[in-house]
Every structure is written in structure tokens, then in C-alpha cells.
Tab-separated table of C-alpha atoms in Angstrom:
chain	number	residue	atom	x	y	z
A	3	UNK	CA	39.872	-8.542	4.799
A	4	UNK	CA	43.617	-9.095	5.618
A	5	UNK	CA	43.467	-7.373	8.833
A	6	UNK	CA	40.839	-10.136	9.866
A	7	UNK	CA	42.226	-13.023	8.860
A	8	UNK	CA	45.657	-11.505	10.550
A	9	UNK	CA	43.098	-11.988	13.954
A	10	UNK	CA	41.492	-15.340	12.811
A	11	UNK	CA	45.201	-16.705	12.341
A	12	UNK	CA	46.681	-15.162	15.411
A	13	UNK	CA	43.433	-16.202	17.810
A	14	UNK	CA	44.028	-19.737	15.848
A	15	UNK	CA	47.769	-19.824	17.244
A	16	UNK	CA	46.737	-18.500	21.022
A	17	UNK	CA	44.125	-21.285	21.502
A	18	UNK	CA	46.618	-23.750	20.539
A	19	UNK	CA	48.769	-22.693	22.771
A	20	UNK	CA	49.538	-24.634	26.124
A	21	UNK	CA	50.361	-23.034	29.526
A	22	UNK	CA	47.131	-20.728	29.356
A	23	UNK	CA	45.364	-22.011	33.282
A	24	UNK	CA	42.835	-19.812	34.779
A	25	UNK	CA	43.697	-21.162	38.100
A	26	UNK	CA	42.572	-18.709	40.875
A	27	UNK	CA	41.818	-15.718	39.321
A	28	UNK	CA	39.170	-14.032	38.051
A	29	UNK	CA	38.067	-14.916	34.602
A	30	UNK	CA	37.744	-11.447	33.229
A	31	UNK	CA	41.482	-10.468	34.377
A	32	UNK	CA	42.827	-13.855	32.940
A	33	UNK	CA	40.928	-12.572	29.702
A	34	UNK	CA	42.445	-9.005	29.938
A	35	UNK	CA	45.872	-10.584	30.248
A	36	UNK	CA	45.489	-12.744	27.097
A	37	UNK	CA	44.154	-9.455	25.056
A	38	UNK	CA	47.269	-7.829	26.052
A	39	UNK	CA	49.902	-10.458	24.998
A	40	UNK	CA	47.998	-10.552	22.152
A	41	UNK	CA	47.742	-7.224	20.379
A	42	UNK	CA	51.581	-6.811	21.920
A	43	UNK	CA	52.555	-9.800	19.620
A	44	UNK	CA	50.204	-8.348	16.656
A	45	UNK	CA	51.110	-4.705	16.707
A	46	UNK	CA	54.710	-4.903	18.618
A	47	UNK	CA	53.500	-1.726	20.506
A	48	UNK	CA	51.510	-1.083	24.074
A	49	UNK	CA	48.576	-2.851	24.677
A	50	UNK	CA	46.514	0.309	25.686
A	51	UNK	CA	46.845	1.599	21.926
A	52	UNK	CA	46.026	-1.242	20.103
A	53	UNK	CA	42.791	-1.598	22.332
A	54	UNK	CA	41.526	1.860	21.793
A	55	UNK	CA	41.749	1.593	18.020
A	56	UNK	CA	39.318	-1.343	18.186
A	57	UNK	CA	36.105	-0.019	17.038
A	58	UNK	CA	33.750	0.774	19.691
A	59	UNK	CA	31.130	-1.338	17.712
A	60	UNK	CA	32.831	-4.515	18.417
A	61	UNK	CA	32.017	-5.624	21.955
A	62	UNK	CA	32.624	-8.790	24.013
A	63	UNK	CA	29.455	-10.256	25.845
A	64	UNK	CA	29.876	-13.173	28.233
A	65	UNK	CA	26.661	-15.570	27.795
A	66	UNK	CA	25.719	-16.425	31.277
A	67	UNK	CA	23.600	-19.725	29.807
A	68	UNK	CA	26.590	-21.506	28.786
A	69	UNK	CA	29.787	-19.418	30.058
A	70	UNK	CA	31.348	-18.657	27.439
A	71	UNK	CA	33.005	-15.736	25.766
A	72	UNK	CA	31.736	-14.522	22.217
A	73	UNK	CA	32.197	-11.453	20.254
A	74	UNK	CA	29.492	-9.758	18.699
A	75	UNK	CA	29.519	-7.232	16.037
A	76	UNK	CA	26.734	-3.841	15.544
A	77	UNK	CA	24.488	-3.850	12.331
A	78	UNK	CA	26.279	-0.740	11.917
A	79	UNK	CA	29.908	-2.276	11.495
């Protein structure tokens, strides 16, 4: 239970934070980019091995009825 509300606080901080503009670019790299600053400022290590220890059952889905980005969890997790 720490470990997740160590996430829930840390994506609390990023969405407050200011500076964050999509501009130009595509949404999924913009995403990608905020991952990676992320799990560097969680884990102080590379990005690459903090993604590959999430569990394969989490996955993100993008609904295309309202645009957003949600997380979704297996029955299995």
C-alpha cells in the first residue's frame, strides 16, 4: 500500500505542476516524456528500468469517447 500512495502523491504533485503544454506534438510522446521525468524523480535511476518493472497487467488505454487518458488494472492484479 505505500508504494501506491508514493504514486497517488507523486501524480498529485505532477498535475499541479505548471509549465506542462502539449503544444505541437503528439500527445502520446508528450505522455512518454512526463512518464520519464516521473519515475526519474521517484526511483532516481533510468527511466527504461523503472518502466519495465511495472507489471505487465497494468496498462494505459486512451478512451477515444472523451480523450482522455485512464489506467486500468487486470482482474488478475
Amino acid at each position: 500500500m505505500e508504494v501506491v500512495e508514493t504514486w497517488r502523491a507523486a501524480l498529485r504533485e505532477v498535475a499541479n505542476l505548471s509549465g506542462w503544454h502539449l503544444q505541437d506534438r503528439q500527445e502520446s510522446i508528450f505522455i512518454q516524456h512526463i512518464v520519464e521525468d516521473l519515475v526519474h524523480v521517484l526511483t532516481r535511476g533510468t527511466a527504461t528500468e523503472a518502466i519495465q518493472a511495472i507489471p505487465h497487467q497494468v496498462s494505459l488505454a486512451r478512451s477515444k469517447e472523451f480523450g482522455q487518458v485512464k489506467m486500468h488494472r487486470s482482474q488478475t492484479f
